[in-house]
Short mmCIF file of C-alpha atoms and ligand atoms in Angstrom, two decimals:
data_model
loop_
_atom_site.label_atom_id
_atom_site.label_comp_id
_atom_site.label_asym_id
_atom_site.label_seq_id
_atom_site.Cartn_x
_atom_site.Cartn_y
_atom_site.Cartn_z
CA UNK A 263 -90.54 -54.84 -73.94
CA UNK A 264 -93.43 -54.78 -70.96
CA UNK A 265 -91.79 -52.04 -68.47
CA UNK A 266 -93.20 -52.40 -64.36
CA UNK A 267 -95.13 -49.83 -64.16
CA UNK A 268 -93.40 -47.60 -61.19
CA UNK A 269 -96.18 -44.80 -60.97
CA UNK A 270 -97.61 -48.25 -58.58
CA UNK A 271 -95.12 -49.01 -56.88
CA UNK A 272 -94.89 -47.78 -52.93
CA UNK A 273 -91.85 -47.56 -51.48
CA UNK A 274 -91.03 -50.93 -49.95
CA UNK A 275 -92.36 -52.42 -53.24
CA UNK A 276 -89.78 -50.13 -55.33
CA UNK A 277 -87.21 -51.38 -52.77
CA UNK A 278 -87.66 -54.81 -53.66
CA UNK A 279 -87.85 -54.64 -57.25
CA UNK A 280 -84.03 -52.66 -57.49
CA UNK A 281 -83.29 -55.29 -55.23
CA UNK A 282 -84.59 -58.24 -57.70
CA UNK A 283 -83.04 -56.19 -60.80
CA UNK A 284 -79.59 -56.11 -58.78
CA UNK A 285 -79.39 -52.69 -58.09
CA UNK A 286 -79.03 -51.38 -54.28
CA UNK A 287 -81.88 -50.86 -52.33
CA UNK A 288 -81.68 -47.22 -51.18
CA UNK A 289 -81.97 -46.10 -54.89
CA UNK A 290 -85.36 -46.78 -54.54
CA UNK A 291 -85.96 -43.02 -51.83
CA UNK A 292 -84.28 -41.09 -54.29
CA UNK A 293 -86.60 -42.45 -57.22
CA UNK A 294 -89.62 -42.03 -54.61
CA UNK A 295 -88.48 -38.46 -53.99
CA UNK A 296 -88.21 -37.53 -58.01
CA UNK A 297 -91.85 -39.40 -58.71
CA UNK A 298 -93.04 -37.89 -56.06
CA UNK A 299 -92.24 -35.12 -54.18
CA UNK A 300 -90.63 -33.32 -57.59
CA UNK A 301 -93.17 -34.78 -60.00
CA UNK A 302 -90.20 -35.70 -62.26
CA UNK A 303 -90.96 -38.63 -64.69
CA UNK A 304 -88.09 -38.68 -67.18
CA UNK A 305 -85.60 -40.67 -65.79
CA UNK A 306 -82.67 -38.58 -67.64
CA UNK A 307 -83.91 -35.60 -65.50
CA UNK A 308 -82.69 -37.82 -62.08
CA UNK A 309 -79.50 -36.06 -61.96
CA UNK A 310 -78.70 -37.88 -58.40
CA UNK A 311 -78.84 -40.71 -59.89
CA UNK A 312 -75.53 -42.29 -61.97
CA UNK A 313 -75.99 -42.39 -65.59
CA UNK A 314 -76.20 -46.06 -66.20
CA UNK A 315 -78.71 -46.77 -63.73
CA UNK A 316 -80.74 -43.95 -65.03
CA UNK A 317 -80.51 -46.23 -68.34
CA UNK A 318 -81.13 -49.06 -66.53
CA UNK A 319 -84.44 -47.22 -64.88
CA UNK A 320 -85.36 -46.19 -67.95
CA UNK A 321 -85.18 -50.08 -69.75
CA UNK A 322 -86.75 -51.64 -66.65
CA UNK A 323 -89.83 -49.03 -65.67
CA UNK A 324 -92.75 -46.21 -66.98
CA UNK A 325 -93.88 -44.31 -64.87
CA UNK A 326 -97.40 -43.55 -65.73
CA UNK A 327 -99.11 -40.41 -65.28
CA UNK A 328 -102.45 -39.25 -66.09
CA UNK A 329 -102.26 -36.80 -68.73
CA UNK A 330 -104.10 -33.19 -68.32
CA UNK A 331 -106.73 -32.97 -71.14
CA UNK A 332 -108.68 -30.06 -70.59
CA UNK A 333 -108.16 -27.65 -66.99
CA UNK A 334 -110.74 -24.94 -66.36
CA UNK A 335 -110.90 -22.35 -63.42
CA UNK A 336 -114.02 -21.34 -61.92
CA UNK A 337 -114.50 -17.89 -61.29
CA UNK A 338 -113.92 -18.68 -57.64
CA UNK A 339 -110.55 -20.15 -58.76
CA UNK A 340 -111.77 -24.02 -57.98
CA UNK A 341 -109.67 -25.79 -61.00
CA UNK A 342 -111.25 -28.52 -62.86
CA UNK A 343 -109.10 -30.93 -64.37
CA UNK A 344 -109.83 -33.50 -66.76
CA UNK A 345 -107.08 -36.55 -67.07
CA UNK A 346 -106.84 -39.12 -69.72
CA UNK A 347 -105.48 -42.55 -67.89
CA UNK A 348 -103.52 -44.65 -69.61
CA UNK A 349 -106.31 -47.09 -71.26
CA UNK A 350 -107.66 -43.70 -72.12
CA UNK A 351 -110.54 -43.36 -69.42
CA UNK A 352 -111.58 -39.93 -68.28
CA UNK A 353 -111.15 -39.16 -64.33
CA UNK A 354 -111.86 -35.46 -63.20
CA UNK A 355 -110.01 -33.90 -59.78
CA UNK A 356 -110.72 -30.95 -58.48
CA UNK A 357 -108.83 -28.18 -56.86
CA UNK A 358 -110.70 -26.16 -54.18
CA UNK A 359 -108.40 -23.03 -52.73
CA UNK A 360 -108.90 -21.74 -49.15
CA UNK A 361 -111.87 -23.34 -47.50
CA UNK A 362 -109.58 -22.74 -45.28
CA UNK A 363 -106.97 -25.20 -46.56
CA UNK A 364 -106.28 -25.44 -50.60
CA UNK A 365 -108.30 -29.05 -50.85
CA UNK A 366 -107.87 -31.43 -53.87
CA UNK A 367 -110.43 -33.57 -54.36
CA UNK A 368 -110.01 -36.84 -56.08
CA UNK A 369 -111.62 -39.65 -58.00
CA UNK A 370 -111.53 -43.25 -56.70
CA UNK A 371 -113.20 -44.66 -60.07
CA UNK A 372 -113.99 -44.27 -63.21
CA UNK A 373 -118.06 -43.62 -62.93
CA UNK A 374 -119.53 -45.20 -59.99
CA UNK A 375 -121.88 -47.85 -59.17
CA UNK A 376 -123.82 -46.51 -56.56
CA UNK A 377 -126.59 -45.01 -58.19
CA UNK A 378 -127.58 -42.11 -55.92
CA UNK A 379 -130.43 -40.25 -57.25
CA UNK A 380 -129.47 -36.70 -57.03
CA UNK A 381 -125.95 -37.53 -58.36
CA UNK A 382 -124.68 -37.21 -61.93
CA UNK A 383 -121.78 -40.17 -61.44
CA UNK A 384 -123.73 -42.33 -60.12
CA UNK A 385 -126.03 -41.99 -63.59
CA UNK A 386 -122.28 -42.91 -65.65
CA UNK A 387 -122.49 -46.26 -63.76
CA UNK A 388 -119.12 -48.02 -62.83
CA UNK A 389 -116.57 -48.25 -65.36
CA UNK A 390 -113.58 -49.65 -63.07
CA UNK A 391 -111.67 -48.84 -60.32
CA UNK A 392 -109.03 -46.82 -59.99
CA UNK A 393 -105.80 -48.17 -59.11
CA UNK A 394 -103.46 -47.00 -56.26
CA UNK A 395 -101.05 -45.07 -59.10
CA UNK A 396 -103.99 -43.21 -60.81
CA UNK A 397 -105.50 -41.84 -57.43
CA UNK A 398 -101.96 -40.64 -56.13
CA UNK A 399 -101.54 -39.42 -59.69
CA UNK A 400 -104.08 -37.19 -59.32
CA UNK A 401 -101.69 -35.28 -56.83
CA UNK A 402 -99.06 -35.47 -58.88
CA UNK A 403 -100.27 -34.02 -61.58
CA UNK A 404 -102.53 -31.18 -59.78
CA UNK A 405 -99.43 -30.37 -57.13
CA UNK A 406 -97.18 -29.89 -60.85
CA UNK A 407 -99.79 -28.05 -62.65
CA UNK A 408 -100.49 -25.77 -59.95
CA UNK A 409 -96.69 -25.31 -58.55
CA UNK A 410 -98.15 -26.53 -55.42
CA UNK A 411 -95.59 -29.06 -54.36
CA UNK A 412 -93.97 -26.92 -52.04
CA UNK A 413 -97.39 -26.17 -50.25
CA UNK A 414 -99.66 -27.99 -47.90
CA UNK A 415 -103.06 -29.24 -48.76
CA UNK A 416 -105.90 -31.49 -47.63
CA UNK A 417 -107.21 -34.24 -49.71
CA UNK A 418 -110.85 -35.51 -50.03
CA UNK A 419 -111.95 -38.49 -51.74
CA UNK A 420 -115.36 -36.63 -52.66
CA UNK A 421 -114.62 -37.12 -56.47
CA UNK A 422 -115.96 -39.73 -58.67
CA UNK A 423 -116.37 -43.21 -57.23
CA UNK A 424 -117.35 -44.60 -54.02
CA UNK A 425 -114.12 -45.03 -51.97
CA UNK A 426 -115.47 -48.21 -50.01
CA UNK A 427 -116.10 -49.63 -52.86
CA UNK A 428 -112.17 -49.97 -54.12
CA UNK A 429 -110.72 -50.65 -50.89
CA UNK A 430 -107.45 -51.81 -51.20
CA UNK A 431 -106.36 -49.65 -53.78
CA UNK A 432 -107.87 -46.40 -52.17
CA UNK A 433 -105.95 -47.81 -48.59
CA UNK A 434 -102.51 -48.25 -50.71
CA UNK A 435 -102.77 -44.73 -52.17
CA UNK A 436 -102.72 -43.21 -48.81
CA UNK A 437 -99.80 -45.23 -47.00
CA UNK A 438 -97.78 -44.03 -50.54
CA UNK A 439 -99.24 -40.39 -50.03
CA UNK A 440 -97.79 -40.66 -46.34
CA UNK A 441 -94.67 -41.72 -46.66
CA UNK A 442 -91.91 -39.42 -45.69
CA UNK A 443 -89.78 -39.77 -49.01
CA UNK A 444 -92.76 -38.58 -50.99
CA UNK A 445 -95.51 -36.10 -49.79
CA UNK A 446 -95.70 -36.83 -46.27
CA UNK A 447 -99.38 -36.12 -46.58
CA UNK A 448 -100.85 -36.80 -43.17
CA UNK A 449 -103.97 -38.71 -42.46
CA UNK A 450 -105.13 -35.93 -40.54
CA UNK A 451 -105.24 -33.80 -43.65
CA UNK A 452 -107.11 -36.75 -45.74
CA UNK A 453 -111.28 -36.91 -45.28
CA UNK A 454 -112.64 -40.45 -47.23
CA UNK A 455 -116.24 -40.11 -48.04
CA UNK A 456 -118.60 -43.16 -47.91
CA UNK A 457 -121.98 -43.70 -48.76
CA UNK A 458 -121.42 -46.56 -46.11
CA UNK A 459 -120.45 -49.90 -47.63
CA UNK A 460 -120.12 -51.46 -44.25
CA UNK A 461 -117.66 -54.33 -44.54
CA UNK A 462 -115.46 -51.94 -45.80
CA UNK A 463 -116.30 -49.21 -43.03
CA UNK A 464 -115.72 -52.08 -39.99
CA UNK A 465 -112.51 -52.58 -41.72
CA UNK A 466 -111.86 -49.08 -42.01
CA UNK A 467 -112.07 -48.60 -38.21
CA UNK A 468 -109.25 -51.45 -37.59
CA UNK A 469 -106.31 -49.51 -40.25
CA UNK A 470 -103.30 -47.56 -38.89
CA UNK A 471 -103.47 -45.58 -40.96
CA UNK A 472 -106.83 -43.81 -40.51
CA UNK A 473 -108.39 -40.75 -42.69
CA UNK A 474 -111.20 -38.55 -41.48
CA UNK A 475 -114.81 -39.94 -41.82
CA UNK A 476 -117.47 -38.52 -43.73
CA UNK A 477 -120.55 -40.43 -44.51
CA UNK A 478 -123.33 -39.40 -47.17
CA UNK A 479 -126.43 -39.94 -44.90
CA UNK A 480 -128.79 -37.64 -46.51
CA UNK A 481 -132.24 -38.99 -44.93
CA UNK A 482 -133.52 -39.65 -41.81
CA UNK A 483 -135.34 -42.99 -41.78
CA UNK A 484 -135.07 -46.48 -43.57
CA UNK A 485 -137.34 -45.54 -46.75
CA UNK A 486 -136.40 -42.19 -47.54
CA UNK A 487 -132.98 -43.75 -47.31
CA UNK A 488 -133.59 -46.58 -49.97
CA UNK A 489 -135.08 -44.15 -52.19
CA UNK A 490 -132.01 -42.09 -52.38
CA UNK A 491 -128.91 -44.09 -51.75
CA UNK A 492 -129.82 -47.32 -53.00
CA UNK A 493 -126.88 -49.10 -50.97
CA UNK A 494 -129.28 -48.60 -48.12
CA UNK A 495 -131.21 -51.48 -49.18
CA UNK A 496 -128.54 -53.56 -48.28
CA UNK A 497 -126.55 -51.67 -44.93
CA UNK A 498 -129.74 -49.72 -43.91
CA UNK A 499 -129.25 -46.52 -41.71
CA UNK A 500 -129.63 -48.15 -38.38
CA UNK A 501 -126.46 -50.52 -38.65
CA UNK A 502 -124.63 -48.01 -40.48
CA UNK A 503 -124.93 -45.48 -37.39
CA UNK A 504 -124.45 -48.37 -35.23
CA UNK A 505 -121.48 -48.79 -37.04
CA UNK A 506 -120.74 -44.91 -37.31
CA UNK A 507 -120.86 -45.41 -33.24
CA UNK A 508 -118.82 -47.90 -32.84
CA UNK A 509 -115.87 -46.09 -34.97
CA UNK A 510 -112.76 -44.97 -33.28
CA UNK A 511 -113.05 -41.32 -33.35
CA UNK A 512 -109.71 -39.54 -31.99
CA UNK A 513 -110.30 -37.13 -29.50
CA UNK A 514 -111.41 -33.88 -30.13
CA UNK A 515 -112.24 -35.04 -33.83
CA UNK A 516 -115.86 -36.20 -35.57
CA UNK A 517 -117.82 -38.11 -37.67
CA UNK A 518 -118.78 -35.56 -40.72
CA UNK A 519 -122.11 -36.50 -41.59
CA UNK A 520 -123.46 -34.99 -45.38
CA UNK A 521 -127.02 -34.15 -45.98
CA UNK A 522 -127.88 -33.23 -49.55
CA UNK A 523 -130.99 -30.79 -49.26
CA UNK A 524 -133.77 -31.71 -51.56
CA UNK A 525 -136.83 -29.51 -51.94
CA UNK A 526 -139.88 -31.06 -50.23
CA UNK A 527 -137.88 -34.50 -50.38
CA UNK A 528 -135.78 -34.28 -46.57
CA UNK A 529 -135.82 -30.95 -46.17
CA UNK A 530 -138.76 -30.86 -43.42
CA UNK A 531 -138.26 -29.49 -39.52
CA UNK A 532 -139.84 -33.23 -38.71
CA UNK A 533 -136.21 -34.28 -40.84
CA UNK A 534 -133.96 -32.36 -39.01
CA UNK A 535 -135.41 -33.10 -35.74
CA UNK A 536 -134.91 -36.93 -36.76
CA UNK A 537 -131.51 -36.10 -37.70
CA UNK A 538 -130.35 -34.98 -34.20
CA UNK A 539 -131.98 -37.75 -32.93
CA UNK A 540 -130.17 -40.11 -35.22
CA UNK A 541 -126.74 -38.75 -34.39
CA UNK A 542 -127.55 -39.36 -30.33
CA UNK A 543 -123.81 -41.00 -28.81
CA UNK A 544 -121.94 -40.11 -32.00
CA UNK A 545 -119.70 -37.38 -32.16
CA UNK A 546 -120.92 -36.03 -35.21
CA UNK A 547 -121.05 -32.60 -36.93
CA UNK A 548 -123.40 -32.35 -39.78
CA UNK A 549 -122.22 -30.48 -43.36
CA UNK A 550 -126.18 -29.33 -45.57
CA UNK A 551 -125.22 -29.80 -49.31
CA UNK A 552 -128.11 -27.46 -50.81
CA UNK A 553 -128.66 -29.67 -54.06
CA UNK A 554 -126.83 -28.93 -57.47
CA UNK A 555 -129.43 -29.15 -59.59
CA UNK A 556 -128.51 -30.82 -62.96
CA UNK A 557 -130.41 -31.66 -65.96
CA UNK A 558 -131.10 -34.88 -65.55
CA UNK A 559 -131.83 -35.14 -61.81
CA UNK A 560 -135.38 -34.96 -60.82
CA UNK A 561 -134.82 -32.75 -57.63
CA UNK A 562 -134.70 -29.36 -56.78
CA UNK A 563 -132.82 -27.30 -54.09
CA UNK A 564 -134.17 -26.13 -51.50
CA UNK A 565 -134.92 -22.14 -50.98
CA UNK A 566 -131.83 -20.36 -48.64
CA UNK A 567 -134.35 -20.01 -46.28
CA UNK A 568 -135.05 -23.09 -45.97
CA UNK A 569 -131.88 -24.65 -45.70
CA UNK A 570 -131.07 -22.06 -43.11
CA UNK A 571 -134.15 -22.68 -40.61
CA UNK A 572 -132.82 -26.58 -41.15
CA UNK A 573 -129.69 -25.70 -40.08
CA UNK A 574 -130.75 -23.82 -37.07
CA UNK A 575 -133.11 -26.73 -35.83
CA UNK A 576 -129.71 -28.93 -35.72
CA UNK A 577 -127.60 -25.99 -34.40
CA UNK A 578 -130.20 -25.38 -31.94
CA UNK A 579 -130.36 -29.02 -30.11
CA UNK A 580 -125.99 -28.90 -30.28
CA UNK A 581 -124.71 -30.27 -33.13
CA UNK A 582 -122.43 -28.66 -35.40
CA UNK A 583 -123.49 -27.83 -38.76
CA UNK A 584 -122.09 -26.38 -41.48
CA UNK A 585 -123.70 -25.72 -45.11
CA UNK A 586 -121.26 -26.48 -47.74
CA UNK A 587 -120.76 -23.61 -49.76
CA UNK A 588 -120.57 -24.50 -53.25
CA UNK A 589 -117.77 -24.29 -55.37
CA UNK A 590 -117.18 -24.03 -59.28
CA UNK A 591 -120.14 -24.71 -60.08
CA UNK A 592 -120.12 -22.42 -63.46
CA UNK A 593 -117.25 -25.37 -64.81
CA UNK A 594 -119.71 -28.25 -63.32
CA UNK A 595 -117.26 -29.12 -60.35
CA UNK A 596 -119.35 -29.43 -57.64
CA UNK A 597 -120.65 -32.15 -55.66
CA UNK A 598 -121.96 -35.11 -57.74
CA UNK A 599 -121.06 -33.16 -60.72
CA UNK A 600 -118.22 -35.29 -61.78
CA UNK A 601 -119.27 -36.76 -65.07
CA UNK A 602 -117.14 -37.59 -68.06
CA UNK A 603 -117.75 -39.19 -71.61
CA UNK A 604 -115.71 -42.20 -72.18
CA UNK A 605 -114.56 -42.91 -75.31
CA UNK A 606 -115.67 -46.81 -74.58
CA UNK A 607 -119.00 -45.85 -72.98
CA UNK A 608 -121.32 -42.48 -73.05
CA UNK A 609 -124.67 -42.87 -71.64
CA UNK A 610 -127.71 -40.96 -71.92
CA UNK A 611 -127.03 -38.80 -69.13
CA UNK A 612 -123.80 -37.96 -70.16
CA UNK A 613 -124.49 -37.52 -73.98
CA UNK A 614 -127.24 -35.06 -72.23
CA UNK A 615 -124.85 -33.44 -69.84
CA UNK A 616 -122.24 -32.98 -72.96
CA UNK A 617 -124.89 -30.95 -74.90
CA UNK A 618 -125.75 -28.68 -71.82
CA UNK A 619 -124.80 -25.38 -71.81
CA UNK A 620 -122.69 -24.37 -68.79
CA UNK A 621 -124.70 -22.65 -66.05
N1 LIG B 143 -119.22 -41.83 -53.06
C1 LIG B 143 -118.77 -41.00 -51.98
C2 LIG B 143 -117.92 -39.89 -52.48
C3 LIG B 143 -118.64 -38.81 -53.27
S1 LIG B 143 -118.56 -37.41 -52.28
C4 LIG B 143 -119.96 -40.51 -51.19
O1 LIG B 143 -121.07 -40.65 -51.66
O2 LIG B 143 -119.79 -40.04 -50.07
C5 LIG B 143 -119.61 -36.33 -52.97
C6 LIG B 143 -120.68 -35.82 -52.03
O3 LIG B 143 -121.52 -35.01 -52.81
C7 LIG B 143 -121.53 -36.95 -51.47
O4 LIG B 143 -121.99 -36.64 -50.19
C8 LIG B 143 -122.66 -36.94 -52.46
O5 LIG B 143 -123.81 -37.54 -51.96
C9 LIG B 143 -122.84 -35.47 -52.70
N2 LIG B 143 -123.60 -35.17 -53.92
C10 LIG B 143 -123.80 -35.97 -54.97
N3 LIG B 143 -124.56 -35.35 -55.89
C11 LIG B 143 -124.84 -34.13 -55.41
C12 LIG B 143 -125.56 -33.02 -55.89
N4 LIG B 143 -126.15 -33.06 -57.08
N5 LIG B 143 -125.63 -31.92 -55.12
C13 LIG B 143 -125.02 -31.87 -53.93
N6 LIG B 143 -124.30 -32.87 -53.42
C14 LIG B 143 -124.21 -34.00 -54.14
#
């Protein structure tokens, strides 16, 4: 018998569905509260619950979680975790501690279709999108394997995917991540990064529910920009700062703007110089990704020194700027290091990446 699949389901939908089945309505918090806040899936474990409703439950719903296939832990303890979903694609999620917060960082899709240059997800292409369950499954699963749902943490969607580009799913996995019954997780804590699909980023700016921005700039004029992010072809960098400047920023808060340092590609004084300019009437910080240099990807990072005087020509003219300090990279979980082999499709680059020793 086909069982609704509750691992979906927010809270007002869960509501109406006991509702439907004949069941009262404020059953539906304390199921919320097992699913999510106690990562409890077995309905015989809901001991608040009588016992023939937990039969009921049980006849009526799944509630399907991705299931942990491999974890590893970096020697800087960022976790890697590979889940199997339930059609038995591969999603990875990653769990940074202390940078200040303990971060989880989660997939939006399996693969991605944006094709960045430097990136090795981008070279899986698109497989699908993730639903609204799978990307707030992530946190379930990584808050039970790590005994961490007691304890606070900030989420980014810098996994695989392009968050833009599975809108309504990505904006229905944060309102259930909010709500009060289940994680509370506030918006505040949540950073969505976009290589700028700008439809999606005006509608962005109009939800009540509103995440930190970070956008994946990474050049500094129109054709440098094509080259790299191939989305700039069709929202080039000019309306996607004009856009950028026209987003509601809350006080005090900014505009993270990513630029992935390529050796002799954007990594020029002239680039940073642009840069600053670029960010002029947008309250902006900037965050250097020093490239992770992958088989496969025909770029190199920059020198230390180099990235450094960069930095200091931004720093220099007043805008924050960070370099992101890189993290698990001996288990391949850094930035645009997400990759996985599908059991439906395996590309070159992943067949490639499978065969690579771990560096
Ligand atoms: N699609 C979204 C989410 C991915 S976030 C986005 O592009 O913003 C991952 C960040 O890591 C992005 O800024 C991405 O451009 C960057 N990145 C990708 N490949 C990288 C690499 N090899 N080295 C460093 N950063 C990389």
């Amino acid at each position: 018998m086909y069982r609704h699949d509750l691992a979906e389901m927010d809270l007002a939908e869960l509501e109406q569905s006991l509702e439907t089945m004949g069941h009262p309505r404020f059953h539906a918090r304390q199921l919320y509260q097992w699913v999510h806040k106690r990562a409890v899936t077995d309905f015989a474990d809901m001991t608040d619950l009588g016992r023939d409703l937990r039969g009921a439950l049980a006849e009526a719903f799944r509630i399907s979680t991705p299931e942990v296939v491999r974890q590893e832990t970096s020697s800087d303890r960022t976790a890697k975790v590979l889940l199997r979903l339930e059609d038995g694609q591969l999603i990875e999620s990653v769990f940074i501690p202390d940078t200040p917060a303990n971060t989880f960082c989660l997939s939006t899709q399996v693969g991605c279709a944006m094709k960045c240059g430097f990136c090795l997800t981008g070279k899986m292409g698109i497989i699908r999108n993730l639903t609204a369950g799978e990307i707030v499954g992530q946190v379930r699963v990584l808050t039970r394997e790590l005994g961490m749902l007691q304890s606070r943490f900030n989420i980014v969607l810098m996994g695989m995917g392009e968050p833009l580009h599975n809108y309504d799913a990505v904006m229905k996995a944060l309102r259930m991540l909010n709500d009060e019954h289940g994680l509370a997780v506030n918006p505040r804590r949540v950073t969505l990064s976009t290589v700028g699909v700008l439809p999606a980023l005006e509608r962005l700016a109009t939800e009540p529910l509103m995440p930190n921005l970070a956008v994946s700039l990474h050049a500094t004029t129109e054709d440098q920009r094509d080259a790299l992010v191939p989305i700039n072809r069709k929202y080039g960098l000019k309306d996607l700062l004009d856009a950028c400047r026209r987003f509601p920023v809350k006080r005090r808060e900014r505009i993270t703007f990513e630029y992935v340092m390529l050796k002799d590609v954007n990594d020029t004084d002239e680039d940073a110089r642009r840069l600053v300019r670029l960010l002029n009437g947008i309250k902006a910080k900037v965050n250097l990704l020093p490239l992770n240099e992958a088989a496969g990807i025909p770029y190199e990072r920059p020198s230390d020194a180099r990235v450094n005087r960069f930095a200091k020509i931004v720093a220099d003219r007043g805008v924050t700027v960070s370099v992101r300090k890189s993290r698990g990279r001996d288990i391949r979980a850094a930035c645009g290091q997400l990759i996985t082999e599908s059991t439906r499709l395996r590309s070159p680059a992943q067949q490639l990446a499978a065969l690579l020793p771990i560096s």
